[in-house]
PDB file of C-alpha atoms in Angstrom:
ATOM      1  CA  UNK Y1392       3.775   5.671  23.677  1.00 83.00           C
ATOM      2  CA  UNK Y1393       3.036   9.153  22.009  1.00 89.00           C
ATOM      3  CA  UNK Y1394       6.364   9.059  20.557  1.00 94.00           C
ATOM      4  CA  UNK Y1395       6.011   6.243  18.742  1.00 96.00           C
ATOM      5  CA  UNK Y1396       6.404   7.095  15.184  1.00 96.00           C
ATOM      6  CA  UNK Y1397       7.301   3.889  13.638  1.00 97.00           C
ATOM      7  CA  UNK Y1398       6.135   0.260  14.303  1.00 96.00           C
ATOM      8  CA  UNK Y1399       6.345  -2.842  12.461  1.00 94.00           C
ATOM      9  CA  UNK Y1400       4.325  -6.386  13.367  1.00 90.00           C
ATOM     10  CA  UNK Y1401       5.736  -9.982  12.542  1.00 80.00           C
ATOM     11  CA  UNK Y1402       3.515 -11.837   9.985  1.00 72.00           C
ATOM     12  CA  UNK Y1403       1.956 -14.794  11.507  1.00 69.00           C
ATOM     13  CA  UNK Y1404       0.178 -18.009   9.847  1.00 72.00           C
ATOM     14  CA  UNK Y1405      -3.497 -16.944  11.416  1.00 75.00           C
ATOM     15  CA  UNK Y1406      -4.718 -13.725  12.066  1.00 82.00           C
ATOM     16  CA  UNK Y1407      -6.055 -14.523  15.989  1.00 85.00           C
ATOM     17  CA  UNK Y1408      -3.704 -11.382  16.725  1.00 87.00           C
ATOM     18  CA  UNK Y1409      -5.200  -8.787  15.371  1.00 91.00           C
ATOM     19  CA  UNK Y1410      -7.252  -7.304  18.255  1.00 92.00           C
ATOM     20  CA  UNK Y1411      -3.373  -7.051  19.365  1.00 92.00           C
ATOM     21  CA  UNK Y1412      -2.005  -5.090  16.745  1.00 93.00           C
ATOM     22  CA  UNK Y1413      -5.516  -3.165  17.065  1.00 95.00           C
ATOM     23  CA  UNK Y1414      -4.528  -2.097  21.166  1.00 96.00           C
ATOM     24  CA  UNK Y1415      -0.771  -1.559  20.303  1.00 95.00           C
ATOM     25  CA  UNK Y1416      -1.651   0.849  17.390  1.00 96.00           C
ATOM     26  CA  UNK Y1417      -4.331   2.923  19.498  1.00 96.00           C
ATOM     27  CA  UNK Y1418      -1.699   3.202  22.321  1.00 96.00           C
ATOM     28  CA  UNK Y1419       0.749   4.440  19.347  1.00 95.00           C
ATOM     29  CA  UNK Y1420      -1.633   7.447  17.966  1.00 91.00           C
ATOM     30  CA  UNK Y1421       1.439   9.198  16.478  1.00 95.00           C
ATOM     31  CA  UNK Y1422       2.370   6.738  13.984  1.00 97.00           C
ATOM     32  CA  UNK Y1423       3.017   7.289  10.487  1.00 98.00           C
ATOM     33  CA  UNK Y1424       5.252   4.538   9.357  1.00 98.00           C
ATOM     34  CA  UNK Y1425       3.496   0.807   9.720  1.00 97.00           C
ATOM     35  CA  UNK Y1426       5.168  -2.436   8.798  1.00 95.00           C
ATOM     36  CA  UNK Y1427       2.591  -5.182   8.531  1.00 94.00           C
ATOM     37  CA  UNK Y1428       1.703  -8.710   7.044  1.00 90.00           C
ATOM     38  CA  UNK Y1429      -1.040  -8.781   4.261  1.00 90.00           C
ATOM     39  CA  UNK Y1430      -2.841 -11.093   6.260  1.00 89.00           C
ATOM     40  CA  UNK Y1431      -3.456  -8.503   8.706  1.00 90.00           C
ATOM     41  CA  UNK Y1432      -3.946  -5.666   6.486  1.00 91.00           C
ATOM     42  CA  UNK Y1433      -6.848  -7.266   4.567  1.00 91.00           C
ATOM     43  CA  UNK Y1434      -8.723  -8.552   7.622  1.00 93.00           C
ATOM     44  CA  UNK Y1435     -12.005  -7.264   7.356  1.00 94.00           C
ATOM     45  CA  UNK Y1436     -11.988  -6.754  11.125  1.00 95.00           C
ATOM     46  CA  UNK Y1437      -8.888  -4.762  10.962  1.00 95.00           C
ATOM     47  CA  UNK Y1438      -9.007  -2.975   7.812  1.00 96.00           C
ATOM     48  CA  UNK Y1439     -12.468  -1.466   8.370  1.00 97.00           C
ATOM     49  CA  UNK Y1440     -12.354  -0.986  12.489  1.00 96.00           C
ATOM     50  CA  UNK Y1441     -13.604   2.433  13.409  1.00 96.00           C
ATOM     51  CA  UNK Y1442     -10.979   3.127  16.210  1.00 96.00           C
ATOM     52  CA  UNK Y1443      -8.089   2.684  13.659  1.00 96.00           C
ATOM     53  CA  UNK Y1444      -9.295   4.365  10.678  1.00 96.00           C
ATOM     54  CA  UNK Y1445      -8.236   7.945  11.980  1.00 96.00           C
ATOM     55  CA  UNK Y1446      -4.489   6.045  12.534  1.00 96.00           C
ATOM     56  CA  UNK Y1447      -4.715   4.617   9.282  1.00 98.00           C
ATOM     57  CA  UNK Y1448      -5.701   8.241   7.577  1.00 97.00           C
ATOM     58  CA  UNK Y1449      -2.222   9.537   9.097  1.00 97.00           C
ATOM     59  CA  UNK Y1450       0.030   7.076   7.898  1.00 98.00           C
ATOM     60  CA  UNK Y1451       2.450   8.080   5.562  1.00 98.00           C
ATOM     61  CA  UNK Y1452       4.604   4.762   5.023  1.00 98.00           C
ATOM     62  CA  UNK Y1453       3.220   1.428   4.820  1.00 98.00           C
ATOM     63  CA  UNK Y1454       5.128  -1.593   4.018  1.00 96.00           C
ATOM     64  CA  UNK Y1455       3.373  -5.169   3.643  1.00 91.00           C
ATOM     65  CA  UNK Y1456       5.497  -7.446   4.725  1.00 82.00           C
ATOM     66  CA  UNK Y1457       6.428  -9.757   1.122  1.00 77.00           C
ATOM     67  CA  UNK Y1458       6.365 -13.732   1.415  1.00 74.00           C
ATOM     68  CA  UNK Y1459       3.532 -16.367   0.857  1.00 72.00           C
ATOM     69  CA  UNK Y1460       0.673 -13.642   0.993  1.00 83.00           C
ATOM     70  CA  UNK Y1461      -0.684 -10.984  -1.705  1.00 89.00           C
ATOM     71  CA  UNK Y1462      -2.392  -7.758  -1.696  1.00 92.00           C
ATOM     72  CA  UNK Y1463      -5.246  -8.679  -3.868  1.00 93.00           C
ATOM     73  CA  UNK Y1464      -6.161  -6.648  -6.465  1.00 92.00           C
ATOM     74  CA  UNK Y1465      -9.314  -6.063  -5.339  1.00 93.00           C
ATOM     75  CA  UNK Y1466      -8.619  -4.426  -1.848  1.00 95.00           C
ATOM     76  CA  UNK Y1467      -6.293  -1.663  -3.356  1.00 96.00           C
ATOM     77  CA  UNK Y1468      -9.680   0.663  -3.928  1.00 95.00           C
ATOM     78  CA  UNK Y1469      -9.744   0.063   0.260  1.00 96.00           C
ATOM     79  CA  UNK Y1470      -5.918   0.654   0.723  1.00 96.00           C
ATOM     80  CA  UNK Y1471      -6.374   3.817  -0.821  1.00 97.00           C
ATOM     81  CA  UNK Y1472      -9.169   4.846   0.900  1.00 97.00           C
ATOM     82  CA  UNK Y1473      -8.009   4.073   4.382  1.00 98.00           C
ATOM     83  CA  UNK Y1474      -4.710   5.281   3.832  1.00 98.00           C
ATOM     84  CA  UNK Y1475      -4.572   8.402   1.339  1.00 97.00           C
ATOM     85  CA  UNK Y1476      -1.561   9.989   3.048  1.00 97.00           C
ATOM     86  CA  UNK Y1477       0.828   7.495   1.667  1.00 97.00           C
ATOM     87  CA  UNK Y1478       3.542   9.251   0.863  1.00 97.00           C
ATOM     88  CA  UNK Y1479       5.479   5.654   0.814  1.00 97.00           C
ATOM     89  CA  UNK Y1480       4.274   2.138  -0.490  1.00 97.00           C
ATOM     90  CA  UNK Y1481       5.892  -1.246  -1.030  1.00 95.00           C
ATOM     91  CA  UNK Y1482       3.547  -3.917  -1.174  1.00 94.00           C
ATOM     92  CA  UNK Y1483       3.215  -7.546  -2.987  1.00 91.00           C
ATOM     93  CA  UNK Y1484       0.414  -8.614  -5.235  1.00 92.00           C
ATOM     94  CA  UNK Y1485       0.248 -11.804  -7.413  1.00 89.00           C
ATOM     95  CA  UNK Y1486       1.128 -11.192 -10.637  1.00 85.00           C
ATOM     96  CA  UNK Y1487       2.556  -8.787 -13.208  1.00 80.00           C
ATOM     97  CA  UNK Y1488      -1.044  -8.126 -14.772  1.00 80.00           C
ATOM     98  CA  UNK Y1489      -2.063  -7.287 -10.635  1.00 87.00           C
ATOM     99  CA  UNK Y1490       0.960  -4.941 -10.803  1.00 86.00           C
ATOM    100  CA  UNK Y1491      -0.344  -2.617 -13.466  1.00 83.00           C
ATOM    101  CA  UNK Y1492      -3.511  -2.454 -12.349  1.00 88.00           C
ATOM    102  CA  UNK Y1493      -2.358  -1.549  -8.922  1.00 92.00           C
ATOM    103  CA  UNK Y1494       0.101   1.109 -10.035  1.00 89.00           C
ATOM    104  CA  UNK Y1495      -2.890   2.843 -11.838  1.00 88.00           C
ATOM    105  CA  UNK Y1496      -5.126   2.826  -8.639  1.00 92.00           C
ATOM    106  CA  UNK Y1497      -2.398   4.117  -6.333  1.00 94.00           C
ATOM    107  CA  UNK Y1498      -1.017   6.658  -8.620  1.00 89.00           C
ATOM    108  CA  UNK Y1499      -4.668   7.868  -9.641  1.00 89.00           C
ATOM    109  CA  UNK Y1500      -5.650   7.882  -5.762  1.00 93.00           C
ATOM    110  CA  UNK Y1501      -2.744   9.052  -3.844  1.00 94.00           C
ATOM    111  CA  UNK Y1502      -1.830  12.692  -4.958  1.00 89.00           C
ATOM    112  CA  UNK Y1503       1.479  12.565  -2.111  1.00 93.00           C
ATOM    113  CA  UNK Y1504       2.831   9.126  -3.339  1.00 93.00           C
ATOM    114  CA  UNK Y1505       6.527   9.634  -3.998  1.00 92.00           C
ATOM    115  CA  UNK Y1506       8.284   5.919  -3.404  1.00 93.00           C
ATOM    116  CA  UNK Y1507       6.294   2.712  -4.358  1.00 92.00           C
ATOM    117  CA  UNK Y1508       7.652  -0.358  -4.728  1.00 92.00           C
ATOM    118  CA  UNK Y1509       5.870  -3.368  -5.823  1.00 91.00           C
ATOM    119  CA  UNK Y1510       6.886  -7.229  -5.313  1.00 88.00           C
ATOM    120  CA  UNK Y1511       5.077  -9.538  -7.826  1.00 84.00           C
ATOM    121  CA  UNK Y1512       5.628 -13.335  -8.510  1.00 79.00           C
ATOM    122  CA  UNK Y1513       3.772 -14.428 -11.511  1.00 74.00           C
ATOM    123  CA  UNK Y1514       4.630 -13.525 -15.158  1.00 66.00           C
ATOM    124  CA  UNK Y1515       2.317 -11.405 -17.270  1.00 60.00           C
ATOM    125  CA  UNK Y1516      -0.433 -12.872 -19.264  1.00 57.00           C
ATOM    126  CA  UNK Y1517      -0.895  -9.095 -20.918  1.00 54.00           C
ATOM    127  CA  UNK Y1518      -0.724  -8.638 -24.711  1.00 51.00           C
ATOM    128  CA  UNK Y1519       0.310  -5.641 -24.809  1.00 52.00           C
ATOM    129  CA  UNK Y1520       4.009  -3.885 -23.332  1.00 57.00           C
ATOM    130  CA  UNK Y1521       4.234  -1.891 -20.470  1.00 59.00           C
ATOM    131  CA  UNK Y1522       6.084   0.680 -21.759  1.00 63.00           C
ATOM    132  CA  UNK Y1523       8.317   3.488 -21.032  1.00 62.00           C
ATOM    133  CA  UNK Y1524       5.828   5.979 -22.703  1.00 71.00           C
ATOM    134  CA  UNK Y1525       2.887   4.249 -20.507  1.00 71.00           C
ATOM    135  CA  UNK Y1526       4.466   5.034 -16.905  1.00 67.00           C
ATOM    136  CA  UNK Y1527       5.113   8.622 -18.486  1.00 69.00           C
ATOM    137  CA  UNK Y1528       1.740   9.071 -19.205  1.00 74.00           C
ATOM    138  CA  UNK Y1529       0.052   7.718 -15.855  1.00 69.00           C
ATOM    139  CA  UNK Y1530       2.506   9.746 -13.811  1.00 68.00           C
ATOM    140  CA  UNK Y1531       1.813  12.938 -15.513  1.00 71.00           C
ATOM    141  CA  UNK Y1532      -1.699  12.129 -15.075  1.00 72.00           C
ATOM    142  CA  UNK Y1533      -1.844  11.145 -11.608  1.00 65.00           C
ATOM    143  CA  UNK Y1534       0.627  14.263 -10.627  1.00 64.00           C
ATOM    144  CA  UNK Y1535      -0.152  17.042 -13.576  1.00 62.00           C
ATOM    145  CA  UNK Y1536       3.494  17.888 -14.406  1.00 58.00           C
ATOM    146  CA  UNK Y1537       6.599  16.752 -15.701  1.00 53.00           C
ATOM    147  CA  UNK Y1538       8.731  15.423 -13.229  1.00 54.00           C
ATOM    148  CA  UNK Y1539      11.296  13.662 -14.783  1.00 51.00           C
ATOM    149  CA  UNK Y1540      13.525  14.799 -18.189  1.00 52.00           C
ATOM    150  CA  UNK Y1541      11.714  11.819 -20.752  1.00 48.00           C
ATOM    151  CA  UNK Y1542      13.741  13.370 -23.358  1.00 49.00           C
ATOM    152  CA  UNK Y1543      17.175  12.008 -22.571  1.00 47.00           C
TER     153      UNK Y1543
END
């Protein structure tokens, strides 16, 4: 299963299936594009097992599959640490106020990121806008240059 380059898991209600995923991914070492439920991805077992963490370090597109379950906040720190080749993100995380914070980790972590794409069901409870002039200025900061024309 060398050739394996792309693989995606259903999202069940319990995560008894892990050690699964776990044998399927080590028999996939080539991977770089993973589909996956939350559930799975912040397992503790999972997340931090020693004979995925060199798969997980090669990954360059990782989707978490959106529904009833949310990246919390405080696993991104892990995400990015496990997976800093991301090149590619779309994930789901509670709330607006989850969102920002999130964006700043992942764009302040992962130098490659070039697509992310962030689900979010709650409203904010922020007092202050997320503005235009704020994305410009964590995007520069995260990547060092201007990349897009702010002045039109």
């Amino acid at each position: 299963l060398r050739n394996v380059s792309q693989i995606g898991f259903q999202s069940y209600a319990d995560t008894s299936r892990w050690k699964d995923i776990q044998f399927i991914l080590q028999a996939c070492p080539n991977v770089i594009n993973l589909t996956i439920s939350p559930l799975y991805l912040v397992l503790s077992e999972f997340i931090d097992n020693q004979f995925l963490i060199s798969i997980f370090q090669q990954i360059k597109m990782l989707k978490s599959i959106p529904g009833n379950r949310y990246v919390p906040l405080n696993f991104v720190s892990k995400l990015v640490q496990r997976f800093p080749s991301l090149t590619h993100i779309e994930l789901q995380v509670f709330s607006f106020d989850d969102c920002v914070s999130t964006i700043d980790i992942l764009l302040s972590h992962l130098k490659n990121l070039s697509y992310l794409k962030i689900y979010y069901s709650q409203v904010s409870l922020l007092d202050h806008s997320f503005s235009r002039n704020y994305i410009i200025d964590k995007r520069r900061e995260a990547f060092g240059f201007n990349i897009i024309d702010e002045h039109k």
